CSV table of C-alpha atoms and ligand atoms in Angstrom, one decimal:
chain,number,residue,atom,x,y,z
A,1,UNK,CA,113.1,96.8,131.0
A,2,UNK,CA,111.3,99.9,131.1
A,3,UNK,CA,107.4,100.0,132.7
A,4,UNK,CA,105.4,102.2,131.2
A,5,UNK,CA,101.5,102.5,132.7
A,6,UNK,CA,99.0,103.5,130.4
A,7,UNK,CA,95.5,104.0,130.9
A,8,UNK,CA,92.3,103.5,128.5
A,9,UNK,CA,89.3,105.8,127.9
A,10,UNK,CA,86.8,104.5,126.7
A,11,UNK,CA,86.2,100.5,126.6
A,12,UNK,CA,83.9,100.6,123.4
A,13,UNK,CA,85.0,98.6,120.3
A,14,UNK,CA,88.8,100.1,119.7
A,15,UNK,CA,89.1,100.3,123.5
A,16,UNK,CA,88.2,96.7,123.7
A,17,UNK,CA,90.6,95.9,120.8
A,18,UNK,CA,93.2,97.7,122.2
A,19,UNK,CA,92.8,96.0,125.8
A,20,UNK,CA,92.9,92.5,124.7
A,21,UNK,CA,96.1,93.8,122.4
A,22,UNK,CA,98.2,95.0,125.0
A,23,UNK,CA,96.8,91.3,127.1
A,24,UNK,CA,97.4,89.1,124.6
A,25,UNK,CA,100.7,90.4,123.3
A,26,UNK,CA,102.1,91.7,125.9
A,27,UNK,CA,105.0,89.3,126.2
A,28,UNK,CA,106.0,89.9,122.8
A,29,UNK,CA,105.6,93.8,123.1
A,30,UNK,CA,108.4,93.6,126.2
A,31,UNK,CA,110.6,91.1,124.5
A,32,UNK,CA,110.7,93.3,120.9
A,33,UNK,CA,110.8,96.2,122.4
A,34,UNK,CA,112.2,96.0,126.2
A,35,UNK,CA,108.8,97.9,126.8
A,36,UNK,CA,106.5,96.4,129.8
A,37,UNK,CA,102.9,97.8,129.1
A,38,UNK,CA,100.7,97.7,131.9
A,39,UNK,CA,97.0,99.1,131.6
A,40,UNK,CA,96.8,100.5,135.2
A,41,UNK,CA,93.2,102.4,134.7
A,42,UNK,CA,90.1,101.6,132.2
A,43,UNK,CA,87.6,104.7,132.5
A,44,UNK,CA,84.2,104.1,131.2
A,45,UNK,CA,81.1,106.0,132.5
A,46,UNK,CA,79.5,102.4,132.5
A,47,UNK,CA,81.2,100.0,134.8
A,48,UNK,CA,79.0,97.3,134.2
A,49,UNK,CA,80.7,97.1,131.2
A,50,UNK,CA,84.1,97.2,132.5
A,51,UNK,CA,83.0,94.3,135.0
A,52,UNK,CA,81.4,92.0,131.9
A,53,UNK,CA,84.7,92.8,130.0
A,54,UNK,CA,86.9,91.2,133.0
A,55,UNK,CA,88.5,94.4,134.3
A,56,UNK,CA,89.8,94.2,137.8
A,57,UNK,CA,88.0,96.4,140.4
A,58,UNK,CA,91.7,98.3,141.1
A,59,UNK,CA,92.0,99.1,137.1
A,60,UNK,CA,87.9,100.2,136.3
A,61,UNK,CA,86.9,103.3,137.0
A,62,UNK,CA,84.6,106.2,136.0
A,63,UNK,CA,86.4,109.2,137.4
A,64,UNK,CA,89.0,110.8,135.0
A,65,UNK,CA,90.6,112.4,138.2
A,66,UNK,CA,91.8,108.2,139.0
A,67,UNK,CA,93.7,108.7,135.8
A,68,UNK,CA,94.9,112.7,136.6
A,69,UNK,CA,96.4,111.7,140.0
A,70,UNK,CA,98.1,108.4,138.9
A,71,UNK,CA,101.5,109.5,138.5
A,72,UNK,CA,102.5,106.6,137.2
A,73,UNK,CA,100.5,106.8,134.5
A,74,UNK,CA,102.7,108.4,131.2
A,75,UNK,CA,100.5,107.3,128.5
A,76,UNK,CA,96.3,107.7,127.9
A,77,UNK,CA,94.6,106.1,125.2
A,78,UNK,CA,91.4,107.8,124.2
A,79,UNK,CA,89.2,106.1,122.6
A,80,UNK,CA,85.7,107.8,123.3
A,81,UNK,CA,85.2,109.5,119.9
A,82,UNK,CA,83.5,112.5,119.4
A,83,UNK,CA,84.3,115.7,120.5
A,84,UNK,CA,83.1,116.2,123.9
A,85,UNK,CA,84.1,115.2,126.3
A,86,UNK,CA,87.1,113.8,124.7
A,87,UNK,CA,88.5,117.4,124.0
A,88,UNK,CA,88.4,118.1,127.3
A,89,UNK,CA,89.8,114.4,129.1
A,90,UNK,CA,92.7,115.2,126.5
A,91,UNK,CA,93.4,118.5,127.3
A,92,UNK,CA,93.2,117.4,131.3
A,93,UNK,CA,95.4,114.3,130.5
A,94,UNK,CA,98.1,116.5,128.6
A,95,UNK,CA,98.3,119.4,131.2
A,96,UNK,CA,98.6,116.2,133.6
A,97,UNK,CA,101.7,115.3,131.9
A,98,UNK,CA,100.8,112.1,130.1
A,99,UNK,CA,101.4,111.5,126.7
A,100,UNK,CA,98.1,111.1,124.8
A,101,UNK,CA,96.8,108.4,121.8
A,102,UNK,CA,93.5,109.0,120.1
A,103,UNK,CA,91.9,107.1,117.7
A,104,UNK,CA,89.5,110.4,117.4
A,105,UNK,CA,89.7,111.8,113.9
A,106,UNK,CA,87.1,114.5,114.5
A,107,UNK,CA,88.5,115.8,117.5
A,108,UNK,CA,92.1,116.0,115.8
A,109,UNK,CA,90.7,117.3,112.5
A,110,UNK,CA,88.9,120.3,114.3
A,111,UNK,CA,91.2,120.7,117.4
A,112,UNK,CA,94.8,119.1,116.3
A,113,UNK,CA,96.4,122.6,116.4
A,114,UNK,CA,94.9,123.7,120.4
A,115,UNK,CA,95.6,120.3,121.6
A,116,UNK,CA,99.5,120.1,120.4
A,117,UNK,CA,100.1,123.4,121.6
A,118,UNK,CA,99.3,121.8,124.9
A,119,UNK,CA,101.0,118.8,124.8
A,120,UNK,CA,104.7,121.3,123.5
A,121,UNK,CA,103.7,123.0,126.5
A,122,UNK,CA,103.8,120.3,129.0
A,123,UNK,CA,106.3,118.4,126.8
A,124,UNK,CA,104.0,115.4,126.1
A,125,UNK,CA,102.7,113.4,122.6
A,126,UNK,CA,99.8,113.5,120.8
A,127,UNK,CA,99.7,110.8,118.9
A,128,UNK,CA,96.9,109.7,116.4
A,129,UNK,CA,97.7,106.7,114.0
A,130,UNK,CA,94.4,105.2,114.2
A,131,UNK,CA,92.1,108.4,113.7
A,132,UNK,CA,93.1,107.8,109.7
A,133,UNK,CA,92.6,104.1,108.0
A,134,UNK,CA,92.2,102.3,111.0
A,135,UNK,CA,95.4,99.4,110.7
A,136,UNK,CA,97.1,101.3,108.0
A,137,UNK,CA,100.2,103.0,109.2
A,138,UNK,CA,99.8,105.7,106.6
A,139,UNK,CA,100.8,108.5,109.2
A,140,UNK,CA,103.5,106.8,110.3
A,141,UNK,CA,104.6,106.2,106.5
A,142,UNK,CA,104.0,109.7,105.8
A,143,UNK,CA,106.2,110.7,108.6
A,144,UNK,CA,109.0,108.8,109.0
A,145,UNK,CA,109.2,106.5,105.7
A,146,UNK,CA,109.1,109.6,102.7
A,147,UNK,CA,111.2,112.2,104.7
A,148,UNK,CA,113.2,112.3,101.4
A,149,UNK,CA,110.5,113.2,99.2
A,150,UNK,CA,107.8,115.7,98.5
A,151,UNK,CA,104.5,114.4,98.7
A,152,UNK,CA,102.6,115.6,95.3
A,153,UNK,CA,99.5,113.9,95.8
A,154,UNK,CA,97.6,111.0,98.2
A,155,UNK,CA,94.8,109.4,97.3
A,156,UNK,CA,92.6,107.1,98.8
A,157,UNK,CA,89.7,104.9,99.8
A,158,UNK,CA,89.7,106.2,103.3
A,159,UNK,CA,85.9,105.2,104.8
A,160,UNK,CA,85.0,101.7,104.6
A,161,UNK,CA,81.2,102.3,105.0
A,162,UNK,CA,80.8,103.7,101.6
A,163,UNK,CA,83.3,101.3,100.1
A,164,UNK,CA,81.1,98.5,101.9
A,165,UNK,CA,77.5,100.1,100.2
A,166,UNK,CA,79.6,100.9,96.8
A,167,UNK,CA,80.8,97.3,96.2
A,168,UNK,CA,77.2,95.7,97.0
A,169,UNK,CA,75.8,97.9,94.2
A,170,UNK,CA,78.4,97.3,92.3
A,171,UNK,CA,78.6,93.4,92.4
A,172,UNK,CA,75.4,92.6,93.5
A,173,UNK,CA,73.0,95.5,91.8
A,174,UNK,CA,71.7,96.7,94.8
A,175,UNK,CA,70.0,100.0,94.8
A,176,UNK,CA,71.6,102.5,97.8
A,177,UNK,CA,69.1,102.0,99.9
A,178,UNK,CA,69.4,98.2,99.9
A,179,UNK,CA,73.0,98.4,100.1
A,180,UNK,CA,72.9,100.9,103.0
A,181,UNK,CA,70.2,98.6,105.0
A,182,UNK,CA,72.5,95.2,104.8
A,183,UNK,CA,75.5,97.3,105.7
A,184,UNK,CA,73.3,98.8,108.9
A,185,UNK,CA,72.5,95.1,109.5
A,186,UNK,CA,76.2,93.8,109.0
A,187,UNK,CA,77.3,96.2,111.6
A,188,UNK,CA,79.8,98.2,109.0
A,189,UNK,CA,77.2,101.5,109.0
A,190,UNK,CA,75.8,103.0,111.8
A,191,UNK,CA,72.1,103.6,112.3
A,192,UNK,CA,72.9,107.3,111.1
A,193,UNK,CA,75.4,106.9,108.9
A,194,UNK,CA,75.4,110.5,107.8
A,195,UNK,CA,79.2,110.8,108.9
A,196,UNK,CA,80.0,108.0,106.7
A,197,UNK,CA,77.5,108.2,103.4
A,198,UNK,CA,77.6,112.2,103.0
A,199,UNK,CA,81.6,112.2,103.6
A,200,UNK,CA,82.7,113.6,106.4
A,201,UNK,CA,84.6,111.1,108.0
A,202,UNK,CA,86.7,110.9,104.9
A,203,UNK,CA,86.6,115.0,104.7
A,204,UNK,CA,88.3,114.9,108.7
A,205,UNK,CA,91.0,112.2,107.7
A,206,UNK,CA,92.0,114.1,104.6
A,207,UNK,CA,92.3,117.0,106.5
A,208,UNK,CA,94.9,115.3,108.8
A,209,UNK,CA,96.3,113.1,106.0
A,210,UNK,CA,97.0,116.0,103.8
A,211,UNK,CA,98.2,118.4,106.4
A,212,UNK,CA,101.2,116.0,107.1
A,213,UNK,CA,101.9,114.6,103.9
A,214,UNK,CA,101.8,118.8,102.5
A,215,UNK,CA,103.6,120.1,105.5
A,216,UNK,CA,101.1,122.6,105.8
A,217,UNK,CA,97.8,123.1,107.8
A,218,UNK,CA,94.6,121.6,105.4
A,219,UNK,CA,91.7,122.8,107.0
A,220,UNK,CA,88.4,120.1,107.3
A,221,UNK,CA,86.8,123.6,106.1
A,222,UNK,CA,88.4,123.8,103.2
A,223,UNK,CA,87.7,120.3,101.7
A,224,UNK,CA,85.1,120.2,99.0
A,225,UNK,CA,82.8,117.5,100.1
A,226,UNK,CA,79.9,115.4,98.3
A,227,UNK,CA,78.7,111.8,99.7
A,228,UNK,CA,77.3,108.7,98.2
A,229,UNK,CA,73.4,109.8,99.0
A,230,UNK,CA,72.9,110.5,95.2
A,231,UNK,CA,74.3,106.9,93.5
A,232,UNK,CA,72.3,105.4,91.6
A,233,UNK,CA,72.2,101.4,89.9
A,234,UNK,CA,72.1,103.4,86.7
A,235,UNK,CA,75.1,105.2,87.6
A,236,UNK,CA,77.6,101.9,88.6
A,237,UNK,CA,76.0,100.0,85.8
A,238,UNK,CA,77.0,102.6,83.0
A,239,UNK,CA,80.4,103.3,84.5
A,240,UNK,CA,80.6,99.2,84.7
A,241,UNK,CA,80.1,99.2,80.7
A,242,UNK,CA,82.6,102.2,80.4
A,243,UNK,CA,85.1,100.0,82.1
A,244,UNK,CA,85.1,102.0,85.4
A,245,UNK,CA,84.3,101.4,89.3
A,246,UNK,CA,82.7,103.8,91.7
A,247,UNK,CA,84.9,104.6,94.7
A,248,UNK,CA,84.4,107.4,97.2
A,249,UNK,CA,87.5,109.3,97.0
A,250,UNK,CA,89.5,111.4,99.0
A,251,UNK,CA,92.1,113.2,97.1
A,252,UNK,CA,94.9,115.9,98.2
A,253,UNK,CA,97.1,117.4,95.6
A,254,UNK,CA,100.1,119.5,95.6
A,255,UNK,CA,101.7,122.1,93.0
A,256,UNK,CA,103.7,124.8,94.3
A,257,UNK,CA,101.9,126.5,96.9
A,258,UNK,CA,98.5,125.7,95.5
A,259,UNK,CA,96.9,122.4,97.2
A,260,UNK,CA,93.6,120.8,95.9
A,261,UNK,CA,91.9,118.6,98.5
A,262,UNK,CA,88.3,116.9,97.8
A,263,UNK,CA,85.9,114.2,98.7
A,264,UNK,CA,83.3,113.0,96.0
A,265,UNK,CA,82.7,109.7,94.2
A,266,UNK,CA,84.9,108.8,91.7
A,267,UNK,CA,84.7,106.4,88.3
A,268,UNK,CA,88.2,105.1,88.8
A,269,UNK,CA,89.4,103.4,85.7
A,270,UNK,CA,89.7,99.1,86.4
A,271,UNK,CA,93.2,99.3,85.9
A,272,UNK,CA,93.9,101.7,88.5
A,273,UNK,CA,95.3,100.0,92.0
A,274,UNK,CA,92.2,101.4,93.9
A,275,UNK,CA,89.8,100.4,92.1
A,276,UNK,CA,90.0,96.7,93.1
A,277,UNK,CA,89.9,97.8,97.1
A,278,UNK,CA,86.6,96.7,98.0
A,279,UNK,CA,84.2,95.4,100.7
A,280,UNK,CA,85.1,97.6,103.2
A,281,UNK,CA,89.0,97.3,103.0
A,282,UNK,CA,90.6,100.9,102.6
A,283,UNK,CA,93.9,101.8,100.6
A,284,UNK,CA,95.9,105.3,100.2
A,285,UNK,CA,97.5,105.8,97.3
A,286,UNK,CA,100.6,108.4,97.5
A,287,UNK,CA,103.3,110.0,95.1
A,288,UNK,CA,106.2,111.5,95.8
A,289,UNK,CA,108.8,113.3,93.4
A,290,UNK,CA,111.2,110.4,94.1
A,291,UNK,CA,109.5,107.5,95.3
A,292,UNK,CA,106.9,107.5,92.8
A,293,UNK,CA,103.7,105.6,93.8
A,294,UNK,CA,103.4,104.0,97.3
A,295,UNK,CA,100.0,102.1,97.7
A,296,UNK,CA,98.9,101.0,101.2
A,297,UNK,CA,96.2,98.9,102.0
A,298,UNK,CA,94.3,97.1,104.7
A,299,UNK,CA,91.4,97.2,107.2
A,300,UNK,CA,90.0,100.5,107.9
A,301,UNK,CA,88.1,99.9,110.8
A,302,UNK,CA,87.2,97.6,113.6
A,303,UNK,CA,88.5,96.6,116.8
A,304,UNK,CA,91.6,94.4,116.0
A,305,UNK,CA,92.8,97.0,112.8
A,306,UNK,CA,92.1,99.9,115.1
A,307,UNK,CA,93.5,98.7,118.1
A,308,UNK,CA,96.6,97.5,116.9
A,309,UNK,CA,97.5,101.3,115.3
A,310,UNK,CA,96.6,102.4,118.9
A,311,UNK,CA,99.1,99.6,120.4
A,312,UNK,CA,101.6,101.0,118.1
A,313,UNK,CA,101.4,104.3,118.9
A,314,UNK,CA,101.4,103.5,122.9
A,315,UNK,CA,104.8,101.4,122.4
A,316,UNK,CA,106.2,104.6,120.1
A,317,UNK,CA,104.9,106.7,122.3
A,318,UNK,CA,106.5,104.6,125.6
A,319,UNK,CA,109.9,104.6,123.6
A,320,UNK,CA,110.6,108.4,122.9
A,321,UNK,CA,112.6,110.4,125.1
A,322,UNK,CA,111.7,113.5,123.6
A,323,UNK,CA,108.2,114.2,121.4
A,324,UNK,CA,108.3,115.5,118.2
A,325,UNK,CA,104.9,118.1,116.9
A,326,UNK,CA,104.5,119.3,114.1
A,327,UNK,CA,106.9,121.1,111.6
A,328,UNK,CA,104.3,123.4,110.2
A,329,UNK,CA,102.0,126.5,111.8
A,330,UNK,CA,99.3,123.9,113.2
A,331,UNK,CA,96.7,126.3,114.0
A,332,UNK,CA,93.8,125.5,112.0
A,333,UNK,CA,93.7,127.7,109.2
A,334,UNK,CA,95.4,128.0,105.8
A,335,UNK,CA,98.8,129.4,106.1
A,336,UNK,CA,99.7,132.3,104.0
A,337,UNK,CA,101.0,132.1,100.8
A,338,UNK,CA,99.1,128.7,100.7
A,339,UNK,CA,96.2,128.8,98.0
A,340,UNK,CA,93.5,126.1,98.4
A,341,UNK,CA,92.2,125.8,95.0
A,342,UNK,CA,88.6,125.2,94.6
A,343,UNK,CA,88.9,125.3,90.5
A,344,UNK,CA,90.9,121.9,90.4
A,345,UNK,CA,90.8,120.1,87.0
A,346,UNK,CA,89.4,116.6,86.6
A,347,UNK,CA,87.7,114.1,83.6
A,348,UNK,CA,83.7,113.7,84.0
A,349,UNK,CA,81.1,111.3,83.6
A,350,UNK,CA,77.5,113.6,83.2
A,351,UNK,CA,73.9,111.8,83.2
A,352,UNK,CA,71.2,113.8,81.5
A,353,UNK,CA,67.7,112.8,80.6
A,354,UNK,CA,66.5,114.6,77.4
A,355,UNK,CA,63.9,114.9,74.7
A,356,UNK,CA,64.1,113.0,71.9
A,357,UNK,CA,63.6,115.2,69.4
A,358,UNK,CA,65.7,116.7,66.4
A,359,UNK,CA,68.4,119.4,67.4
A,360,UNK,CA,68.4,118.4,71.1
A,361,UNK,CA,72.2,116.9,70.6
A,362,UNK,CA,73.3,120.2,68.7
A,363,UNK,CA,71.8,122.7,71.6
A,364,UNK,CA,73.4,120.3,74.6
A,365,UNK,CA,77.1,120.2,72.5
A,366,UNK,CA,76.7,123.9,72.0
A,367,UNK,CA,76.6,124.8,76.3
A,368,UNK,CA,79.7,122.4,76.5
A,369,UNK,CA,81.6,124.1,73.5
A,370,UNK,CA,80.6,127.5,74.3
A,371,UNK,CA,82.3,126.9,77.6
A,372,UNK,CA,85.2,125.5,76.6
A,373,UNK,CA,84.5,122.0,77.9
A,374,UNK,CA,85.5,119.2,75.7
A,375,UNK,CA,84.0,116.3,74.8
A,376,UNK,CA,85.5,112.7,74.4
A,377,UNK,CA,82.3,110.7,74.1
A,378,UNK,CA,78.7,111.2,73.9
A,379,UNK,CA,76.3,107.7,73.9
A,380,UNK,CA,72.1,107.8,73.9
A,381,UNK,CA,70.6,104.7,75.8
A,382,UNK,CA,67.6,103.7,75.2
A,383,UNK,CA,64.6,105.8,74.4
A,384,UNK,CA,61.2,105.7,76.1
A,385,UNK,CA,58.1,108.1,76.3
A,386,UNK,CA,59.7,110.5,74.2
A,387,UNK,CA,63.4,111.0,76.6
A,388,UNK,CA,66.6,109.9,76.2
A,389,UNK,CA,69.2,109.0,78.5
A,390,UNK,CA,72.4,110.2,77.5
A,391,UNK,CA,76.2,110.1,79.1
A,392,UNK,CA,78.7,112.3,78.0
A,393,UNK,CA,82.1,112.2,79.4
A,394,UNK,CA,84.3,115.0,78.9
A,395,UNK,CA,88.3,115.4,78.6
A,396,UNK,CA,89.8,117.2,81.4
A,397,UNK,CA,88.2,120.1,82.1
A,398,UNK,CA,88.1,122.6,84.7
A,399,UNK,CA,85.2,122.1,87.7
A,400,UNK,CA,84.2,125.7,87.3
A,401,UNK,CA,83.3,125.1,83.2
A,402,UNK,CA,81.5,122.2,84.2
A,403,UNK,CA,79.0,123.8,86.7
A,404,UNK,CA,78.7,126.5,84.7
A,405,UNK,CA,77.9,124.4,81.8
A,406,UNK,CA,75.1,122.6,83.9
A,407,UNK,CA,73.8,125.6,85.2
A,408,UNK,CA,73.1,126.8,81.9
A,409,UNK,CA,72.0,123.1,80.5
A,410,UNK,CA,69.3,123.2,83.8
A,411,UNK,CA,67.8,126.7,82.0
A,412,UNK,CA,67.1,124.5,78.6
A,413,UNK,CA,63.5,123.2,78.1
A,414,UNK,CA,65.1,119.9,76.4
A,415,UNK,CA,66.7,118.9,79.1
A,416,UNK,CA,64.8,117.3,81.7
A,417,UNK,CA,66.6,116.7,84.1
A,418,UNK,CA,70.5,116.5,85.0
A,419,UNK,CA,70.6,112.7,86.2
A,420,UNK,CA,74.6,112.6,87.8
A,421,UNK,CA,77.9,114.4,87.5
A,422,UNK,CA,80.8,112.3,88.7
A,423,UNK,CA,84.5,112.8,88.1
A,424,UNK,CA,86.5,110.3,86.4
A,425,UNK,CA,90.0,109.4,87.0
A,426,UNK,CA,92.1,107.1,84.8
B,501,HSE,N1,83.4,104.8,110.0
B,501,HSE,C1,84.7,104.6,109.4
B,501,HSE,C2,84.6,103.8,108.1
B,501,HSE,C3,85.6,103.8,110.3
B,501,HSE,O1,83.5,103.4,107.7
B,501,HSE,O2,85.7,103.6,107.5
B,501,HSE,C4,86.2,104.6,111.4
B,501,HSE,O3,87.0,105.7,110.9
């Protein structure tokens, strides 16, 4: 039976997960995998914390040099989050010689690249499974399960948060804000949930998730990103009618050398897989040229989901000889040859509120046609002091003809106001 010490940083809510985990099942970790885990060191900068959580006074500590000079130690789950000082415990771990497992998605989005070159120098692992989709072994799936294939597109429901906020308006007609305030109350958002609501958490684990299932280096910079901020009851409750669900989407595409990768919220057609994932349950949604569609689904977040792709990655981790990096030029920017297409081509749902008044249709139908956009339907709801409502949703068009169209619709003295653009997928 091989021993292998590992030690956790950070005793917060996938820390905790993770420590009870590697307790619990322990026996069955050794027995399935000849692998004797043994957490040697907790680090957390409160120990009162470590001592209400049951740690012994030989394994808590709040010095990262008590993890540095433990030789035994091979293996050092971070679990901090953020950037600093995480970024720089990692960097200290690796040059240590210990393998390292983060649940951080930030930190790998922004620094994947510095800190592998680190760990090939010192011939360690950086692994991350539980920065994307919490308990979904998407990263494991998208390296060792679709080595035969090329990966043309994944697709997913990759923050629970918004999923959370967009399934109360949805089933309950909350408004946003009420949504957002039970969701703060139930724990799933945080008191700023800016990360969550305007996208960027989904932005840094597309940026990881499409970087390995492309083979090529996707940039968090290079992801167009919009959040949830902007939804309103109107909005669900006309895509409802339309036979659609809203769903914050992250999608990565690949043609050739060109590679499309966007957050936004989507009207994803009933029918579709994803658009029965809800509460805050994620899913990914992949293609490949021979596998077809893979869907994979399951809890996002949390301390039991979370932890247990952490415990996974410590046992794969404890059981390699040699580590494996990347097989692509990991230093964050877009490799040459590699275009990142911001012109990508989608179907739309667009809210305007206009006069009601002869000739208004005709001028608004002449700005789409004009720019090549076409329509499939146009609907007028109902009418009141003298503006309508209308919806139009449009074939698929390119993103470019849209907000040129709606730049030119703002200019016209009919249109009051441009109520919601949101891309539709079938
Ligand atoms: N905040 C994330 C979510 C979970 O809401 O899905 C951690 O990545």
């Amino acid at each position: 039976m091989k021993t292998v010490y590992v030690a956790i940083m950070g005793l917060g809510t996938v820390g905790g997960g993770t420590y009870k985990i590697l307790t619990e099942n322990h026996d069955k970790i050794a027995s399935a995998y000849g692998i004797d885990v043994r957490v040697a060191k907790v680090l957390d900068k409160d120990l009162d914390k470590l001592k209400a959580a049951g740690i012994s006074a030989d394994v808590m500590t709040d010095k990262l040099d008590d993890i540095l000079n433990d030789e035994n130690i091979s293996v050092v789950a971070e679990l901090m989050g953020g950037v600093e000082p995480a970024k720089t415990f990692i960097t200290k771990a690796l040059k240590a010689g210990k393998s390292v497992v983060t649940a951080n998605k930030e930190l790998i989005s922004k620094h994947w690249g510095e800190l592998e070159s680190v760990a090939r120098e010192n011939n360690v692992g950086l692994y991350f499974e539980a920065s994307c989709v919490g308990g979904v072994p998407v990263i494991r799936t998208l390296k060792e399960s679709l080595q035969g294939d090329n990966i043309l597109m994944v697709m997913g429901i990759i923050n629970g948060t918004t999923n959370y906020i967009l399934t109360k308006m949805s089933d309950c007609g909350m408004s946003y804000d009420e949504a957002l305030k039970e969701a703060q109350q139930l724990g799933f958002a945080e008191f700023n949930p800016t990360a969550d609501v305007d996208g960027y958490d989904a932005m840094y684990k597309l940026s990881i998730l499409s970087s390995l299932a492309f083979h090529t280096c996707i940039p968090y910079t290079e992801i167009y990103r919009e959040g949830i901020t902007k939804i309103t009851k109107n909005d669900i409750a006309s895509g409802k009618q339309m036979g659609y669900t809203l769903k914050l989407l992250a999608i990565g595409k690949r043609e050739g050398n060109s590679v499309e990768v966007r957050v936004h919220p989507t009207f994803v057609r009933n029918s579709h897989p994803l658009a029965s994932v809800s509460g805050s349950f994620n899913a990914v949604f992949l293609k490949g040229d021979f596998v077809d569609d893979v869907m994979l689904y399951g809890r996002g977040a949390g301390a039991r989901p979370t932890g247990s792709a952490v415990v996974s990655d410590i046992v794969y981790c404890a059981g390699k000889n040699k580590h494996e990096h990347t097989d692509f030029v990991n230093n964050g920017k877009v490799a040459e040859g590699i275009e990142i297409k911001s012109d990508f081509s989608s179907k739309y749902y667009i809210a305007l509120t206009v006069e009601d008044k002869a000739g208004v249709l005709a001028k608004i139908t002449d700005v789409w046609g004009k720019n090549n956009v076409s329509i499939n339907s146009i609907s007028q709801r109902d009418v009141a002091d003298g503006v309508a409502p209308i919806i139009i949703m449009t074939h698929f068009t390119s993103e470019n003809a849209v907000q040129r169209s709606i730049a030119q619709l703002s200019k016209l003295d009919c249109v009051k106001k441009v109520d919601s653009i949101i891309r539709v997928i079938d």
